Coordinates of C-alpha atoms (C1' of nucleotides) in Angstrom, one line a residue:
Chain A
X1 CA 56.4 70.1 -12.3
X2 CA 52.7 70.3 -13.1
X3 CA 52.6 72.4 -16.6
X4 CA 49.7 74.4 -15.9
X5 CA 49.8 75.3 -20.1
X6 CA 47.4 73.3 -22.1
X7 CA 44.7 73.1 -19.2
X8 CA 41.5 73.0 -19.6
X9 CA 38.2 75.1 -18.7
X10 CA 35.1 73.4 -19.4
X11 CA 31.6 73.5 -18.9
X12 CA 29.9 71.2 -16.3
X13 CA 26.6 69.4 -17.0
X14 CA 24.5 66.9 -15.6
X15 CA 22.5 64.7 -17.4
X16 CA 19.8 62.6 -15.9
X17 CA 18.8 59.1 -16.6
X18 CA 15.2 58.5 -15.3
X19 CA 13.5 55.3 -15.3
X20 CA 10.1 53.7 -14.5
X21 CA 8.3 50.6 -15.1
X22 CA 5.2 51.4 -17.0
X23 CA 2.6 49.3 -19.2
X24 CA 4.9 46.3 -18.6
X25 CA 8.2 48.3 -19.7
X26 CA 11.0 49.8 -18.7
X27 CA 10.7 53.8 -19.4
X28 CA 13.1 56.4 -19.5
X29 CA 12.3 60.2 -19.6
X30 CA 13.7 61.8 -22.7
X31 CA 12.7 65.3 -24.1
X32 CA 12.7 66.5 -27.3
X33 CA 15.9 69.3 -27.7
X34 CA 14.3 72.4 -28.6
X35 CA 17.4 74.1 -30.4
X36 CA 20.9 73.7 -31.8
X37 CA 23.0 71.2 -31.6
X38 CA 20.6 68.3 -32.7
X39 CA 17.6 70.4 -32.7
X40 CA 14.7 68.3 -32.6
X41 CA 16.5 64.8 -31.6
X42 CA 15.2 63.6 -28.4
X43 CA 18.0 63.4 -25.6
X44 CA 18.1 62.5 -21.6
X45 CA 16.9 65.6 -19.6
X46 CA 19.9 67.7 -18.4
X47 CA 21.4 71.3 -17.7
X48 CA 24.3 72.9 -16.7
X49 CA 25.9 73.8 -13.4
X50 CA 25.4 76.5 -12.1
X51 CA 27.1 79.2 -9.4
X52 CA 27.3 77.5 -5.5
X53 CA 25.2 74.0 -6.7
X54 CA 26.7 70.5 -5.5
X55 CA 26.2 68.0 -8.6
X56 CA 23.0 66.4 -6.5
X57 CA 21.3 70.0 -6.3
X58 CA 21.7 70.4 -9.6
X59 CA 20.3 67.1 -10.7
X60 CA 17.8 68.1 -8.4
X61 CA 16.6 71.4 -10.0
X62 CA 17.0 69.8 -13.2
X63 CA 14.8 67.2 -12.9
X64 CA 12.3 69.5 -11.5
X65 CA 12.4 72.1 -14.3
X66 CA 12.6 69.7 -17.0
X67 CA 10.0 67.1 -15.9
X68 CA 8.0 68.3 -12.9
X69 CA 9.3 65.5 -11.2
X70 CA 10.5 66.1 -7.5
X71 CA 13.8 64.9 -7.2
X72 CA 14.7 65.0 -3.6
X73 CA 11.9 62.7 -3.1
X74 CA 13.5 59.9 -5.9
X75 CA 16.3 57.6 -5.8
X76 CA 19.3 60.1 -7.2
X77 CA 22.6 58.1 -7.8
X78 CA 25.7 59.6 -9.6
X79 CA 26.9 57.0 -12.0
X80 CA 29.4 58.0 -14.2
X81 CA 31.2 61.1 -15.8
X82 CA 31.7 61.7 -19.6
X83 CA 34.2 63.7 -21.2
X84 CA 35.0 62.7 -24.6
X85 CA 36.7 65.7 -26.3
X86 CA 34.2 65.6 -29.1
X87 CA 31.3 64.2 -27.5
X88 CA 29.9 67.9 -28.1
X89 CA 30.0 70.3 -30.8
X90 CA 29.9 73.5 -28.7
X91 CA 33.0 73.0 -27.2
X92 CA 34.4 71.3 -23.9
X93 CA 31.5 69.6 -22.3
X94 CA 32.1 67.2 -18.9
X95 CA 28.9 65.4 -18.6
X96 CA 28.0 63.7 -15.1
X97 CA 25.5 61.3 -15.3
X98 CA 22.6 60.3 -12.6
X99 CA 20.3 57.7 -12.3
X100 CA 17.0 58.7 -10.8
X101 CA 14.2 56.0 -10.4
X102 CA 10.9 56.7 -10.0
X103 CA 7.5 54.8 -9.4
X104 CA 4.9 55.1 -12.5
X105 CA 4.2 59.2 -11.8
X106 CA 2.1 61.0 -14.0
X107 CA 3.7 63.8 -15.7
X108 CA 3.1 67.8 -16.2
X109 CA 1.2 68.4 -19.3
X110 CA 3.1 69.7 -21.8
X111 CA 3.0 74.0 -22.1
X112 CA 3.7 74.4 -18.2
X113 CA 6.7 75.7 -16.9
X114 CA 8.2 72.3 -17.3
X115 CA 9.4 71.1 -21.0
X116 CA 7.8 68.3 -22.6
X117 CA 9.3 65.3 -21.4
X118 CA 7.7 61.9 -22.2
X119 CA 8.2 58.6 -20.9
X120 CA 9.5 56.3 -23.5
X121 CA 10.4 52.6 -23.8
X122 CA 14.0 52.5 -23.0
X123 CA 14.4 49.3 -25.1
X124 CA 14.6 50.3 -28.6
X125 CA 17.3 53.2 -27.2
X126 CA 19.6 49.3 -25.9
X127 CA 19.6 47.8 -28.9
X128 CA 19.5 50.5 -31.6
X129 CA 22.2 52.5 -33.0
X130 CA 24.0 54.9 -31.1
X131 CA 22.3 58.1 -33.3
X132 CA 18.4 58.2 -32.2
X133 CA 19.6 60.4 -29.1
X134 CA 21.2 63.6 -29.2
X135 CA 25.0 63.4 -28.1
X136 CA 26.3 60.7 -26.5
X137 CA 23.4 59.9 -24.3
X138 CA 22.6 56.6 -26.0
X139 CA 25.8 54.9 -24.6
X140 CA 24.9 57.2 -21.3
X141 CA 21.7 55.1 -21.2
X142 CA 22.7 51.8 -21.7
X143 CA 25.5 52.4 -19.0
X144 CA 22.6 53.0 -16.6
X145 CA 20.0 50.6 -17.5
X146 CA 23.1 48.1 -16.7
X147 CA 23.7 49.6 -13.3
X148 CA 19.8 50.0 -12.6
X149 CA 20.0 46.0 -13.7
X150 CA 22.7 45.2 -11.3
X151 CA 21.9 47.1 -8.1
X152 CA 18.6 44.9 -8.6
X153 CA 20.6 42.1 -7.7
X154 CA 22.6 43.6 -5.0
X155 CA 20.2 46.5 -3.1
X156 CA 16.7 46.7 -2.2
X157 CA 16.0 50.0 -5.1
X158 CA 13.5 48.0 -6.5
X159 CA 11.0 49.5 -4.1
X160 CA 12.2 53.1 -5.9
X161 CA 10.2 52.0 -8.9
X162 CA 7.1 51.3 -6.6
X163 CA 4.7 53.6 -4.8
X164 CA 4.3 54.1 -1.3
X165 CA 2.9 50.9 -0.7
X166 CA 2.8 48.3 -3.0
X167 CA 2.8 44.2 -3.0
X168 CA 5.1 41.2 -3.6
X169 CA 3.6 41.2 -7.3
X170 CA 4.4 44.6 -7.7
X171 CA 8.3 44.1 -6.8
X172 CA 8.3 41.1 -8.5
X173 CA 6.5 43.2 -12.0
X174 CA 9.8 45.7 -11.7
X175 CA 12.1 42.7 -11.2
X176 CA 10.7 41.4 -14.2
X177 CA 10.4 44.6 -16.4
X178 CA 13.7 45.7 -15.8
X179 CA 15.5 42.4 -16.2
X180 CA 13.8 41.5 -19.2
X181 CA 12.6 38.0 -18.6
X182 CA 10.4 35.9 -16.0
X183 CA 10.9 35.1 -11.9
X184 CA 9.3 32.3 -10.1
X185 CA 7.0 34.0 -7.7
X186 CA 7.2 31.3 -5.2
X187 CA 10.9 31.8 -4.8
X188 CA 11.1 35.4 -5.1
X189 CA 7.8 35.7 -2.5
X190 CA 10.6 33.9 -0.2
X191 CA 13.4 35.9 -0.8
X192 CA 12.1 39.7 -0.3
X193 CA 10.0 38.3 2.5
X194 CA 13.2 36.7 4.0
X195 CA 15.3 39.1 3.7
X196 CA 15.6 41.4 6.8
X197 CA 14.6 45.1 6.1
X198 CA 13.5 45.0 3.0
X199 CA 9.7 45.0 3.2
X200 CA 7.7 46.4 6.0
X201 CA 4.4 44.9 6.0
X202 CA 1.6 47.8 6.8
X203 CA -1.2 45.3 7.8
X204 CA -3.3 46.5 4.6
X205 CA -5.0 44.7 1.9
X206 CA -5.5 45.7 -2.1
X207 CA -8.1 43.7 -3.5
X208 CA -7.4 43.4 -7.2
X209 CA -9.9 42.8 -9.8
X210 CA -10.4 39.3 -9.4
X211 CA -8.6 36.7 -7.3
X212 CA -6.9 36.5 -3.7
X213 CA -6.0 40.2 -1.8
X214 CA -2.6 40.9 -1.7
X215 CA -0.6 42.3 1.1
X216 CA 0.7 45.6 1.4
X217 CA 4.2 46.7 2.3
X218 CA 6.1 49.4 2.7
X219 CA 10.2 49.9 1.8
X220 CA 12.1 48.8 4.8
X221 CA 15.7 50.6 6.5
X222 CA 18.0 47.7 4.4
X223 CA 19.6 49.7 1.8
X224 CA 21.6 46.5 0.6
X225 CA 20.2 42.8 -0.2
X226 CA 22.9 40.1 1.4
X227 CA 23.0 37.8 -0.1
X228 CA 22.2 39.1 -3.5
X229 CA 19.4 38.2 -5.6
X230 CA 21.3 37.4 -8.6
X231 CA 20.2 36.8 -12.2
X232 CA 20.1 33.8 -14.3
X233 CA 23.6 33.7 -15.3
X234 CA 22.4 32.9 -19.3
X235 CA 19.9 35.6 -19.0
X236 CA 22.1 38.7 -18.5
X237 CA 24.9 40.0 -21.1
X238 CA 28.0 38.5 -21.8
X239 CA 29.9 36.9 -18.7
X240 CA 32.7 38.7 -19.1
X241 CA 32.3 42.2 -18.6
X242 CA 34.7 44.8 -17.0
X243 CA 33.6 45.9 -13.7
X244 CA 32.2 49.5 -14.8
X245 CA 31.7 51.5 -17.7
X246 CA 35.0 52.4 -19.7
Chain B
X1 CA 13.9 77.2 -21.0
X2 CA 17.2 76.4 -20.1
X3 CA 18.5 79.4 -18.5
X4 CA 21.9 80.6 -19.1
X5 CA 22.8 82.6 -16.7
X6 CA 24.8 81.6 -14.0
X7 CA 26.5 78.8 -16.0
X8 CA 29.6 77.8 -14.9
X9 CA 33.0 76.9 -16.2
X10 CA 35.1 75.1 -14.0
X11 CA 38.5 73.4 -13.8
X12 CA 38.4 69.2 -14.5
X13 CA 41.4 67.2 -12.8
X14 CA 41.4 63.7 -12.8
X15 CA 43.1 62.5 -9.1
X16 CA 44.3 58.9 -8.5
X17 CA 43.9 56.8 -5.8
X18 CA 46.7 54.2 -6.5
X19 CA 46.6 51.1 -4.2
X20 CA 48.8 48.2 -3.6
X21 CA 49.7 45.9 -1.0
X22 CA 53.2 45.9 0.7
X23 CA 54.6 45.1 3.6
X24 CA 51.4 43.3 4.6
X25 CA 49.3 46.9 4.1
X26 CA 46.8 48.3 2.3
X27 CA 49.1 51.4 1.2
X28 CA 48.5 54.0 -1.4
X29 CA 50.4 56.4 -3.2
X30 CA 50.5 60.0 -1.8
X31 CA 52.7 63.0 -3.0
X32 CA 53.3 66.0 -1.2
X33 CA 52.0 69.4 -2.4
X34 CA 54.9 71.9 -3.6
X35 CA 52.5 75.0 -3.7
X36 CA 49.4 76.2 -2.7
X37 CA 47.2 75.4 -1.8
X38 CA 47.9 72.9 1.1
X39 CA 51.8 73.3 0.7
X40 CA 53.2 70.5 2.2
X41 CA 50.3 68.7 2.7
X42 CA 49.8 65.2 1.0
X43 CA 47.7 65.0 -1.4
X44 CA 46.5 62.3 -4.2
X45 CA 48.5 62.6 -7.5
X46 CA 46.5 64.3 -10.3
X47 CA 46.5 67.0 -12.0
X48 CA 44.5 69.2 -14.8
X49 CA 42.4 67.8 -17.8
X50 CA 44.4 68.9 -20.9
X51 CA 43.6 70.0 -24.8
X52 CA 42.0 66.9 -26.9
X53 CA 42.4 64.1 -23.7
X54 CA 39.8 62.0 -22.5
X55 CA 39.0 61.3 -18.6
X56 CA 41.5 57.8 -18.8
X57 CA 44.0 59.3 -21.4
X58 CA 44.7 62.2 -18.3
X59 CA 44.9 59.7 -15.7
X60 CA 47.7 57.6 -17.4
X61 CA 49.3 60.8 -18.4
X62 CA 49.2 62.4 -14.3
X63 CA 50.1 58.7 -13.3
X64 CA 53.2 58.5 -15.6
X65 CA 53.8 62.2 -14.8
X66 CA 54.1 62.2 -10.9
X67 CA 54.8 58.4 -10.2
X68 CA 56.1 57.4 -13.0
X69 CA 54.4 54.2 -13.4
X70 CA 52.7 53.2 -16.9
X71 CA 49.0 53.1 -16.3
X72 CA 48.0 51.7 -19.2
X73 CA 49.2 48.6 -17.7
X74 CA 47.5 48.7 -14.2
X75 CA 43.9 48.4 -13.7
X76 CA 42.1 52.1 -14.1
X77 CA 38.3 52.5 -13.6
X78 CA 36.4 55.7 -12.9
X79 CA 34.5 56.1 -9.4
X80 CA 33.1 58.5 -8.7
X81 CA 33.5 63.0 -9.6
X82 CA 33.6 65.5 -6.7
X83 CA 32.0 69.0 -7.3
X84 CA 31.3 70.2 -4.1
X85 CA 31.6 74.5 -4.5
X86 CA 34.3 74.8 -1.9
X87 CA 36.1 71.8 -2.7
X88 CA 39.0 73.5 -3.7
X89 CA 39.9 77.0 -2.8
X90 CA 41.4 78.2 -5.7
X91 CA 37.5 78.5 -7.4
X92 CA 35.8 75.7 -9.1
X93 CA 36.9 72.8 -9.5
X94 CA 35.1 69.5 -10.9
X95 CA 37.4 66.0 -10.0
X96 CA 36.7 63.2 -11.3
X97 CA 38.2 60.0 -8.9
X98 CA 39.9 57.1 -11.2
X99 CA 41.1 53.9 -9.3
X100 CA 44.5 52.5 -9.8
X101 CA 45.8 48.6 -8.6
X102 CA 48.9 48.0 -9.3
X103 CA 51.2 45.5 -7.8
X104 CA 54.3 45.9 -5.7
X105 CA 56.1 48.1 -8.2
X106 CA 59.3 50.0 -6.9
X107 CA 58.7 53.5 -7.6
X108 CA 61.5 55.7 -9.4
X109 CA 63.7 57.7 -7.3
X110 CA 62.7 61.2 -6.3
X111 CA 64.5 63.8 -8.5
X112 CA 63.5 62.4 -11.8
X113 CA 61.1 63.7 -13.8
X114 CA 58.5 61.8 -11.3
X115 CA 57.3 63.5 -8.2
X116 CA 58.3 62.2 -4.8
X117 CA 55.3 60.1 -4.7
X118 CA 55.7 57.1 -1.6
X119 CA 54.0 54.5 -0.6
X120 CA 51.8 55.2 2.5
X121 CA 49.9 52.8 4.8
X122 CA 46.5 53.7 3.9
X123 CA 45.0 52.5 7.3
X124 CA 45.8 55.9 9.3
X125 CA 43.6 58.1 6.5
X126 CA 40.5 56.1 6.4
X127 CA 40.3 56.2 10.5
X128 CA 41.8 59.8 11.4
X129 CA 40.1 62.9 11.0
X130 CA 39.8 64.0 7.4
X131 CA 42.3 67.5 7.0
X132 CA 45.6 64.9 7.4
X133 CA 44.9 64.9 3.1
X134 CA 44.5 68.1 0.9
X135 CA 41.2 69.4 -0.2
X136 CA 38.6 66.5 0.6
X137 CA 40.7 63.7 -0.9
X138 CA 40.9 62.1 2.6
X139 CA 36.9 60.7 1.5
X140 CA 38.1 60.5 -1.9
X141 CA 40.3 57.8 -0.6
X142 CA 37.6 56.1 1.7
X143 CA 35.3 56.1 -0.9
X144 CA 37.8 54.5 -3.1
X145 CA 39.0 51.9 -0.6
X146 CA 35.4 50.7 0.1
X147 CA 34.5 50.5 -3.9
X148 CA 38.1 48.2 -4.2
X149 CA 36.9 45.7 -1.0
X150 CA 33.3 45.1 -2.6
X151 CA 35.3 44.6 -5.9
X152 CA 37.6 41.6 -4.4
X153 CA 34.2 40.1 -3.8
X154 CA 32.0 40.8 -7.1
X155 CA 35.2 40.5 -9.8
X156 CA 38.7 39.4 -10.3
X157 CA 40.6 42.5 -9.9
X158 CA 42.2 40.8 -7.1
X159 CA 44.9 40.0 -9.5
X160 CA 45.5 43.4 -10.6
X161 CA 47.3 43.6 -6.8
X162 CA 49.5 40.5 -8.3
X163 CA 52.7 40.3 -10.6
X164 CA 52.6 38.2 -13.4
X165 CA 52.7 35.1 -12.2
X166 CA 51.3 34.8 -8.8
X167 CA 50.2 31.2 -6.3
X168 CA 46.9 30.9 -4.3
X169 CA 48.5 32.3 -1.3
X170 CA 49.5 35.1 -3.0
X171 CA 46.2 36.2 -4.0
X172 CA 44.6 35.2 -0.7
X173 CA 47.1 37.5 1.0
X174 CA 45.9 40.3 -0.9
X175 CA 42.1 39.9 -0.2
X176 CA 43.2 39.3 3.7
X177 CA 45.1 42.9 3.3
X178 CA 42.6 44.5 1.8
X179 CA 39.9 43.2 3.9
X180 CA 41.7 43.6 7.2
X181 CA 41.1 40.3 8.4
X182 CA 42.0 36.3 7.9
X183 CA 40.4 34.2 5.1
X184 CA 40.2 30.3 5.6
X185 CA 43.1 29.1 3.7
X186 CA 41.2 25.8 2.2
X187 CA 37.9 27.8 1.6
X188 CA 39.6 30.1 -0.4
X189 CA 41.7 27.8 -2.6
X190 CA 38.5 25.5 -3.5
X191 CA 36.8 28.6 -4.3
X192 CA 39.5 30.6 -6.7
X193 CA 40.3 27.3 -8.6
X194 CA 37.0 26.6 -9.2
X195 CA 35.7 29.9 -10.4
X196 CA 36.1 29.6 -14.3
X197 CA 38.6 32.4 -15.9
X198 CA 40.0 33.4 -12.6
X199 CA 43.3 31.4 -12.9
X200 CA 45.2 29.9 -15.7
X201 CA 48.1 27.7 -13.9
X202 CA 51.0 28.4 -15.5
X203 CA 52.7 24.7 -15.2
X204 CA 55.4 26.6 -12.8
X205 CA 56.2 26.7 -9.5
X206 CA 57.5 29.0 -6.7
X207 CA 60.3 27.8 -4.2
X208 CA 59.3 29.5 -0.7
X209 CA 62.3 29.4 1.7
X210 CA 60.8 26.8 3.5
X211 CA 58.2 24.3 3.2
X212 CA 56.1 22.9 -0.2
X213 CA 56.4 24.9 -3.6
X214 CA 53.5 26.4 -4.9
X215 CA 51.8 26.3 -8.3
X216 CA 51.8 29.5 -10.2
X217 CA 49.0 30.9 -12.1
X218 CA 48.2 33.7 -14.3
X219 CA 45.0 35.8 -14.0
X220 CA 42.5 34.2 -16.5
X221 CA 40.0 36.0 -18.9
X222 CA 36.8 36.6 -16.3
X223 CA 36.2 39.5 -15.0
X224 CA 33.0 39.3 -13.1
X225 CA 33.2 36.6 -10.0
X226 CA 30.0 34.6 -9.9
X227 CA 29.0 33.5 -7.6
X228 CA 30.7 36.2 -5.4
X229 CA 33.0 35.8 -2.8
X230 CA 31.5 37.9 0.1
X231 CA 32.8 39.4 3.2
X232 CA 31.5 38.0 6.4
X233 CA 28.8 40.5 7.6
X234 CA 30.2 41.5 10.6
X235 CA 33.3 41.7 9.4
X236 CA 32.9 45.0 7.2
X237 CA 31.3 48.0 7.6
X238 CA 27.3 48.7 8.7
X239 CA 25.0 46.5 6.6
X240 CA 22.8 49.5 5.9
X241 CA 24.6 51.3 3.9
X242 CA 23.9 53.4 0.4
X243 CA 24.8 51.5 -3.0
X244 CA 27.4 54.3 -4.0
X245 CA 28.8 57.2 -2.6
X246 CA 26.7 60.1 -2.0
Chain C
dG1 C1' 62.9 12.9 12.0
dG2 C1' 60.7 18.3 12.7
dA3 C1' 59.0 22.6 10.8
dA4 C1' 56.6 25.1 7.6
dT5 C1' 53.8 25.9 3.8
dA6 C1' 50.8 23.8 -0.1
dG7 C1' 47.0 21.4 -1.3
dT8 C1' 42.8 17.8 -0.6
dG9 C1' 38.6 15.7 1.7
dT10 C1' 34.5 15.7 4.5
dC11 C1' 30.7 17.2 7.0
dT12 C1' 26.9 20.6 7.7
dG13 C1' 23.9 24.4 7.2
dT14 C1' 21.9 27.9 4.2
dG15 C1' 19.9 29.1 0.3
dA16 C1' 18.4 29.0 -4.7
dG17 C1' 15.9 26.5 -8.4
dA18 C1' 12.1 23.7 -9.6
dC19 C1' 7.5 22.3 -8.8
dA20 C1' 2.8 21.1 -6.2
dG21 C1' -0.5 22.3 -3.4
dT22 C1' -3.6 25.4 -0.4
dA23 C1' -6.1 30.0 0.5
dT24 C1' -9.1 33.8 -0.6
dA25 C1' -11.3 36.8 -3.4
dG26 C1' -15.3 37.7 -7.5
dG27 C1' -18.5 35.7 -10.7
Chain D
dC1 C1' -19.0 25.5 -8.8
dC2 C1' -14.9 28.0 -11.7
dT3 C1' -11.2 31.2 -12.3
dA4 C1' -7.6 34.0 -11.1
dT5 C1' -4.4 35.7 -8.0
dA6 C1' -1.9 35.2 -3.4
dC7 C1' 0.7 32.5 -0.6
dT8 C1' 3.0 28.1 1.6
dG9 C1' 5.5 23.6 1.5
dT10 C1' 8.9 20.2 -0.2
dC11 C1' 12.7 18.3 -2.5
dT12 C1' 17.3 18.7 -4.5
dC13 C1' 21.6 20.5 -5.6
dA14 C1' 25.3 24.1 -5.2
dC15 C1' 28.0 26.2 -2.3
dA16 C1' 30.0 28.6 2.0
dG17 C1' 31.9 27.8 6.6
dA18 C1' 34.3 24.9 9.6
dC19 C1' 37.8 21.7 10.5
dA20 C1' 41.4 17.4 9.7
dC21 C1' 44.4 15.3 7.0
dT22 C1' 48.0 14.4 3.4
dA23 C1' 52.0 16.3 0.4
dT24 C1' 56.4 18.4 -0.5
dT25 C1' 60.1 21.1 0.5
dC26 C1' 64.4 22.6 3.7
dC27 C1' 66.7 21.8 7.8

DNA sequence: GGAATAGTGTCTGTGAGACAGTATAGG
DNA sequence: CCTATACTGTCTCACAGACACTATTCC
């Protein structure tokens, strides 16, 4: 019953969303395409499968060859799979996108084995048009800046954007950075320190350039924040949203 | 830099995990296999990305194809795409998971056009040992049950389980089927009929065979459930669990 | 009247939002 | 002392969980 006719062959690609919170803004990794199609447009790092790879590994090796970054030591998500029929001119292109998250890392210089990738401010990429990124990887990137937004509310990944250890204020900066607008730091000190699992304290102290030490904490084993730490319902998109991406 | 030699082209199929509740279960809809591999097995309908079709055009066409129900009028959403090398004996093949609710639809006869697709219990494939499906859709379908319980807390899909016109106890019934246990009756009616855009009443009213009629209500325009209705915590799975699936 | 289902009211504890105050560092 | 940052305390309101009562139908 199944007419195996018009099927399709297609290549298989994952592209990678990576973000950090740097200089007070969200940043997402984008390299500059080095040939055809949209030479010289900057799009989201990104490669094809390859022979015996699982989608993570190649997200993986991807990330390492295109940014120096080490990816089995980020947050790695899948997120979402593309497949327009258009959505590339070289033919039949499924895209998988994954969201990595990564604290403030310093980058490969340029000229290494690893392409030029730059961090960026993801915000101009939200509002702008659809055309200052190669393919289709502007709507790729506002899908996952909306996730990355969400599973603030609902997991502990936050501590993905932070180093090793870091403090309150520190959570609280990628809170703010990625949501876009300002949390009381009384009430959120209560809530991460309330909530089982989430921070670890180490017993250390970072002394800051002026004022009070801060404590420092490690992640902790809670992979989900329950109850959630939801956002000001007039300070997120529209209320009514599907569920996922289209 | 990107090198292109073992690049792979691989075979896209969309499968379907289609859920309802009936007969006061969770059940979903299964085919069995007609060829190999995995004659005989049940399997998940879907089927092969075609010529010019997006990712949701190919899963209304497989759903119409081998259940003959009319997906674009069900709830569809993407979850998550399976790439695993040895997912599928036949060589590589990428799937990408889409999510189906429909209500308590009677499915055509077998001998149409339509596969013999049935409603099964779906209780007896999230427990038992994962080769009683083809391929790996046995954690396809775990996968998919867990994303449609945190959905009946977060959003509204609830009432894409629902007919048309549907009362409170309906609804409660589904979340109480899907959930596996007993929700407090007056709890949940305060809470539905007070979220804003979750019902529209209808001015109608159901005649049970015994006891008070019920008001009937149509599913309103919101889509996201804020605040959330949340499972009790020790009532679902381990609280330490990743956001997605791996 | 009884039985069964639909719907409302009330109390209580938890937790979020708002805001004031205390603690500890450097200068 | 002052300033800046870290952290704690308190009040109020919204809401979830628990439970009792009233309402409307068929018999």
């Amino acid at each position: 019953m199944t007419k195996q006719r018009p099927r399709i062959v297609a290549s298989v690609t994952v592209d990678l969303v990576v973000l950090t919170v740097r200089d007070d803004q969200l940043q997402v990794l984008l390299i500059e395409r080095g040939k055809e199609p949209f030479l010289g447009h900057r799009a989201l790092p990104g490669g094809f499968l390859r022979e015996g790879e699982d989608l993570r590994q190649a997200a993986i090796r991807e990330l390492g060859e295109e940014t120096g970054l080490d990816g089995s030591r980020l947050h790695l998500e899948q997120l979402h799979t593309y497949a327009a029929p258009d959505r590339d001119p070289r033919g039949r292109v499924v895209t998988i996108a994954y969201l990595a998250i990564a604290p403030d890392l310093p980058l490969p210089h340029a000229g290494t084995d690893a392409r030029h990738a730059v961090w960026t401010a993801a915000g101009p990429y939200l509002e702008g048009p659809d055309d200052l990124l190669a393919f289709d990887h502007a709507r790729i990137l506002r899908d996952a800046v909306e996730q990355a937004r969400t599973q603030l509310e609902y997991t502990t990944v936050a501590t993905a954007f932070c180093e090793e250890q870091f403090t309150v204020s520190d959570l609280r900066h990628v809170y703010e950075t990625v949501w876009g607008y300002r949390v009381d730091p009384r009430n959120f000190h209560r809530k991460v320190i309330g909530a089982a699992g989430f921070l670890v304290p180490t017993g250390e102290r970072r002394l800051p350039d002026l004022g009070r030490p801060a404590a420092l904490y490690r992640r902790g084993q809670a992979r989900l924040l329950n109850p959630p730490m939801l956002r000001a319902e007039d300070k997120r998109g529209p209320g009514i949203t599907p569920a996922g991406p289209a």
